[in-house]
């Protein structure tokens, strides 16, 4: 009969396999399979026939009667009473050897088969009864490996086919018995392959139990037993590599389920928290109801020489020897009775609580202890296995581990202590796994690992930050990468210092002695560390948390700045010389990820709840800078340092010893040698006394008190200075401690001096014969007020100094260094708050302001040196994001520097504008292009074109945030303008399109080439003749097709930059940016009446005769000055743009009107040295400015002064300017009334206009202007007449 497990009542586990046969028949078949294999074994070859028949065929009525007699409920389908043999039932005496009682293992299967015959539903049978005979086989030492394997296969099928499922009766008891059986499995050894198959099946069964439907009913003890067995299999070196790796895979899978359960467990209550914390902190002896002791030593595995097989996995999983003798405990009878007793004890258990925090904590403790680098029984293979499992635990339940105090204490102390030492391993397997675990630990539990994270990251920075200068490359300005730090900002901690906000980490130069140094790490190790750093940096909030929790904390290091500096420095190509070629791109990727995380948060709404916190962080950061500066000055010159500290209010007064020593003791950035020398000076006795008052020597032995004192500074080298310090110490110590072993303060001094000598004697390598205790005691004989010191007292001091040198903690050079540093860290943890997670962008502006320099420098360097399109694409995106961040947060210096870097790459931003004397215009029909040296050179270089496009793409839209960056943009704009690559800004910025201004004319090209003109005589001879004629006339050769193509590339690139949009945005430029732009424009004007700043070469007359295919200059080119003054279109462009910006509105006039007016007036006043075109347009700009100034009611320029200057022009210049002067005066006369009256009241107005009107007639523009002036005069007279009448009437 086919049977579908999924259709049976009860909870079938997900993924259960549908059974095609009757489950009862399946169980019976498995029973027959096992018993059949047992009968073929020599031990059971003479078993009774009943083993085959399956026991007596008692009826259901008889069974019911038997159950009632034994007090068993009728609903139980299987009797738990002893088996009643056929002989005893009928009162007969059976023959020995033919009863099933002689074979208890077989009898259990027969009894199960007998009872299943009367079972309509296998799911109604309690699970322990089904498993009982199979468990006996597994635990029996008399079975062989194949038989045990069959029993394990059967049980595995029961779970896989859902025969035993979540709602099976007595499932918790069954799971407990099963876990006990598989973890105490014993069988006769055969060959190693067969034995390991059994162990492998045990692994898979345990995995199925924990991950299956009954996994959540397993008890704590059972769970610990199974985990102990799994770890033992992973650790036994005598097992095959395949089995150990399989065990590791199974352990990983099981631990995923186990630690997933941690998420559902309630947090410990306060009473439990303290107790569990105490237990979890004791890694050597755990006081708990559950405890794991996995077999990890090879001594616990014995090899059977006869069978050449494995005999034990651990003291729980046993494979007895095969030999002629059978020990009493391995006999069938003894084993059966033992199992019966064990099961009877399990039956007594009324309730099996599902596993919880106790077993999870114990598992975590064992895994962590396996990481101990100083435990000789643990090899690196075991540590790698433990690291992988711990990593899985953290991946699954890291935040939950941090939330449970007992687990968090293990992570904060033991795990971090072992892990941070393993990171220093030269074994790459250990290093890779420990780095991975450290990364996972910090990404999931960093909230409770504030100081541990600082120690770990400081070590990585010390390892990876190179101390070499960036190599200079030809063609790259070193200023472009000045922002990359040459060394990290690590600083020294104060051991035992007061936690007043000034303790800082260890400096790079001292980390070698402290045992935290990076040392000379292999290239592969450096690459692994860089990958670890990159993974952390890619956490979106990680860097913001570093900045707010460390860089803005007075007593912490600048981790965020150091991390960015580390990535920036290693992103340079030369980093591959001391690491691998993968390190620079890895660092660049991490750096770009950091920028990306800030850019992604730009659109987030700022969290107003953190505003007060931000203000406090800024205050602390400013204070931190002052403290660092003050400590640096003290280290250089103590006296000037004290004065600086007083000026900055860091101490109350230079004359207040208590305030001074409090700062010096609490600020660990103070050099300990400098501090010792300073305190020992005779003039600083008050400071020394106040310094010693900061220590509490009560209840301390004299050597302990001295050790605490000398942890804060280094003793000077001169004996008188040492004596001065020890004298003061003896007095303070005796007063505070009142030691009963010492008679007086003079005796304290003698003993203290002897201790310092002993310390030198014991730990100076130059001392050949070290002092013994007897020598030490002899030297102090009679020095205690005439008496001897107590010998036990002296012996304790001697042993303390002998075993542990009195030295500054950072100067230790042995294992004690790390232990001391870790103790100090644990001590600080008690008073350190948890790390604050920062899921906000409120700190991004300050963070980017502190870190943008190395980022931009790195992007610039990579942009210049990279050739791969993917790299360039990432760098370009990074530039855009940096610019957007800087503009959004108004970090003007950052955006200005980005503009400087990119403009330096473009090669267009130069102090002197290029010459345009050799420019050649090439026309093709109605279209033409100006071929110039600048355009050709620009078109050749793709990197330059890309930099230009990137520059203006990030500038357009962010103009409001630019300040000094305009000084780099204006030369580019002028260069492009004078080479006919962009037009003037007049059409986009001018307030009115009716202004009579055309485009600014450029210099005449050296020649104009019409490519469509056909010469009557073609061929090589004609081309050669034209070429020679060009040289004869001192003309440039005709541009080649390649040069024209380069020019067209330049034109396309410039068109892609968006200059029209840039000029349109200038109309709405805010005042600060407007002032910066105008100041930059005016800086390009000539000085001292000499137009040398923007001078280009003088105009070259058009070639004579013009080439056969040439055409004269177009109308957009100015005539040549008769005086030979060079025409400078850039000067006109600057004046025009400055005028248009100043005349936008009243606000602009008030902000930049004065300097623009001065520039226009000085240019017009220097009319003698001005080209006619320059003078003509400048006069119009000045008159336009005059009207706008009057409208804004400002007095930057007066009409009388302007008209008087124009009237002084020579006739030929005045006539050349006539059109623009008339247009400008017309604007003024149609402007404010006051301006009209001021103009017509000037005699210079009539002096200039009347001759023009007379020559050109009344209908001319000059004539109409004259009429407007006369009407204005009439209005003035009429106004005066009316005023007189009003005055007369009054």
Short mmCIF file of C-alpha atoms in Angstrom, two decimals, residues 785-939:
data_model
loop_
_atom_site.label_atom_id
_atom_site.label_comp_id
_atom_site.label_asym_id
_atom_site.label_seq_id
_atom_site.Cartn_x
_atom_site.Cartn_y
_atom_site.Cartn_z
CA UNK A 785 65.52 52.65 61.05
CA UNK A 786 68.48 50.52 62.00
CA UNK A 787 66.57 47.28 61.66
CA UNK A 788 66.19 44.81 58.80
CA UNK A 789 63.19 44.78 56.51
CA UNK A 790 60.87 41.81 56.76
CA UNK A 791 62.30 39.06 54.53
CA UNK A 792 58.92 38.04 53.11
CA UNK A 793 58.20 41.66 52.33
CA UNK A 794 61.51 42.02 50.49
CA UNK A 795 61.02 38.69 48.71
CA UNK A 796 57.66 39.80 47.34
CA UNK A 797 59.25 43.00 46.04
CA UNK A 798 62.17 41.08 44.54
CA UNK A 799 59.93 38.60 42.70
CA UNK A 800 57.71 41.36 41.40
CA UNK A 801 60.64 43.27 39.90
CA UNK A 802 62.33 40.12 38.61
CA UNK A 803 59.26 38.91 36.73
CA UNK A 804 57.97 42.25 35.55
CA UNK A 805 60.19 45.18 34.72
CA UNK A 806 59.21 48.67 35.82
CA UNK A 807 59.08 50.42 32.48
CA UNK A 808 56.77 52.54 30.42
CA UNK A 809 54.09 50.20 29.03
CA UNK A 810 54.83 51.16 25.44
CA UNK A 811 58.47 50.18 25.92
CA UNK A 812 57.79 46.54 26.73
CA UNK A 813 59.34 44.20 24.16
CA UNK A 814 57.89 40.83 25.19
CA UNK A 815 54.56 39.07 25.55
CA UNK A 816 53.74 41.16 28.59
CA UNK A 817 53.37 44.18 26.33
CA UNK A 818 50.18 42.93 24.71
CA UNK A 819 48.80 41.66 28.02
CA UNK A 820 49.43 45.01 29.65
CA UNK A 821 47.86 46.89 26.76
CA UNK A 822 44.84 44.62 26.89
CA UNK A 823 44.41 45.09 30.64
CA UNK A 824 44.53 48.82 30.15
CA UNK A 825 41.93 48.55 27.42
CA UNK A 826 39.60 46.48 29.61
CA UNK A 827 40.05 49.00 32.38
CA UNK A 828 39.05 51.85 30.07
CA UNK A 829 36.05 49.93 28.76
CA UNK A 830 34.39 50.18 32.16
CA UNK A 831 34.07 53.94 31.81
CA UNK A 832 33.65 54.17 28.04
CA UNK A 833 30.23 54.49 26.50
CA UNK A 834 29.09 52.30 23.63
CA UNK A 835 29.75 53.33 20.09
CA UNK A 836 26.93 55.46 18.68
CA UNK A 837 25.58 54.25 15.36
CA UNK A 838 25.03 57.07 12.87
CA UNK A 839 22.30 56.43 10.36
CA UNK A 840 22.16 60.11 9.46
CA UNK A 841 23.89 62.59 7.18
CA UNK A 842 24.21 65.26 9.84
CA UNK A 843 27.96 64.63 10.25
CA UNK A 844 28.77 64.26 6.54
CA UNK A 845 29.67 67.90 5.96
CA UNK A 846 32.24 67.98 8.77
CA UNK A 847 33.54 64.55 7.86
CA UNK A 848 34.07 65.42 4.21
CA UNK A 849 35.64 68.74 5.19
CA UNK A 850 38.23 66.80 7.21
CA UNK A 851 38.97 64.19 4.53
CA UNK A 852 38.49 65.72 1.07
CA UNK A 853 42.13 66.64 0.46
CA UNK A 854 43.56 63.11 0.16
CA UNK A 855 40.49 62.00 -1.77
CA UNK A 856 40.78 64.72 -4.41
CA UNK A 857 44.56 64.34 -4.61
CA UNK A 858 44.23 60.62 -5.22
CA UNK A 859 41.55 61.05 -7.87
CA UNK A 860 43.69 63.60 -9.65
CA UNK A 861 46.79 61.43 -9.62
CA UNK A 862 44.92 58.37 -10.83
CA UNK A 863 43.18 60.43 -13.50
CA UNK A 864 46.53 61.58 -14.83
CA UNK A 865 48.20 58.19 -14.73
CA UNK A 866 45.36 55.81 -15.62
CA UNK A 867 44.77 54.56 -19.14
CA UNK A 868 41.98 52.05 -18.54
CA UNK A 869 38.52 53.31 -19.50
CA UNK A 870 36.88 51.65 -16.50
CA UNK A 871 39.24 53.34 -14.08
CA UNK A 872 38.76 56.70 -15.76
CA UNK A 873 35.00 56.27 -15.65
CA UNK A 874 35.08 55.57 -11.90
CA UNK A 875 37.41 58.50 -11.26
CA UNK A 876 35.25 60.86 -13.29
CA UNK A 877 32.20 59.77 -11.31
CA UNK A 878 34.17 60.31 -8.11
CA UNK A 879 35.08 63.85 -9.15
CA UNK A 880 31.45 64.59 -9.85
CA UNK A 881 30.34 63.25 -6.49
CA UNK A 882 33.04 65.15 -4.64
CA UNK A 883 32.01 68.37 -6.38
CA UNK A 884 28.36 67.77 -5.61
CA UNK A 885 29.11 67.09 -1.95
CA UNK A 886 31.31 70.18 -1.67
CA UNK A 887 28.73 72.39 -3.35
CA UNK A 888 25.82 71.05 -1.31
CA UNK A 889 27.60 71.54 2.00
CA UNK A 890 29.22 74.81 0.77
CA UNK A 891 32.74 73.54 1.27
CA UNK A 892 34.22 76.24 -0.93
CA UNK A 893 37.86 75.29 -0.46
CA UNK A 894 37.11 71.70 -1.49
CA UNK A 895 35.28 72.70 -4.67
CA UNK A 896 37.96 75.27 -5.50
CA UNK A 897 40.67 72.65 -5.18
CA UNK A 898 38.76 70.23 -7.40
CA UNK A 899 38.55 72.98 -10.02
CA UNK A 900 42.26 73.68 -9.60
CA UNK A 901 43.18 70.02 -10.09
CA UNK A 902 41.06 69.49 -13.18
CA UNK A 903 42.00 72.82 -14.70
CA UNK A 904 45.66 71.89 -14.26
CA UNK A 905 45.02 68.78 -16.32
CA UNK A 906 43.32 70.73 -19.10
CA UNK A 907 46.53 72.69 -19.88
CA UNK A 908 44.30 75.69 -20.67
CA UNK A 909 44.62 77.45 -17.32
CA UNK A 910 47.85 79.34 -17.74
CA UNK A 911 49.11 82.64 -16.37
CA UNK A 912 49.81 83.93 -19.90
CA UNK A 913 47.28 83.56 -22.65
CA UNK A 914 48.50 81.82 -25.81
CA UNK A 915 49.35 83.74 -28.95
CA UNK A 916 46.79 83.82 -31.74
CA UNK A 917 49.05 85.34 -34.38
CA UNK A 918 49.26 82.12 -36.40
CA UNK A 919 45.56 81.28 -36.28
CA UNK A 920 44.18 80.27 -39.64
CA UNK A 921 40.53 80.37 -40.61
CA UNK A 922 39.43 77.49 -42.79
CA UNK A 923 36.12 78.07 -44.56
CA UNK A 924 33.94 75.57 -46.36
CA UNK A 925 30.96 77.35 -47.82
CA UNK A 926 29.10 79.18 -45.07
CA UNK A 927 30.88 77.28 -42.31
CA UNK A 928 34.33 78.02 -41.04
CA UNK A 929 36.64 76.89 -38.28
CA UNK A 930 39.60 78.63 -36.69
CA UNK A 931 42.66 76.38 -36.68
CA UNK A 932 45.05 77.40 -33.92
CA UNK A 933 47.97 75.91 -32.09
CA UNK A 934 45.83 75.71 -28.94
CA UNK A 935 42.96 73.93 -30.72
CA UNK A 936 45.26 71.42 -32.43
CA UNK A 937 47.17 70.60 -29.26
CA UNK A 938 43.95 70.30 -27.30
CA UNK A 939 42.34 68.07 -29.91
#
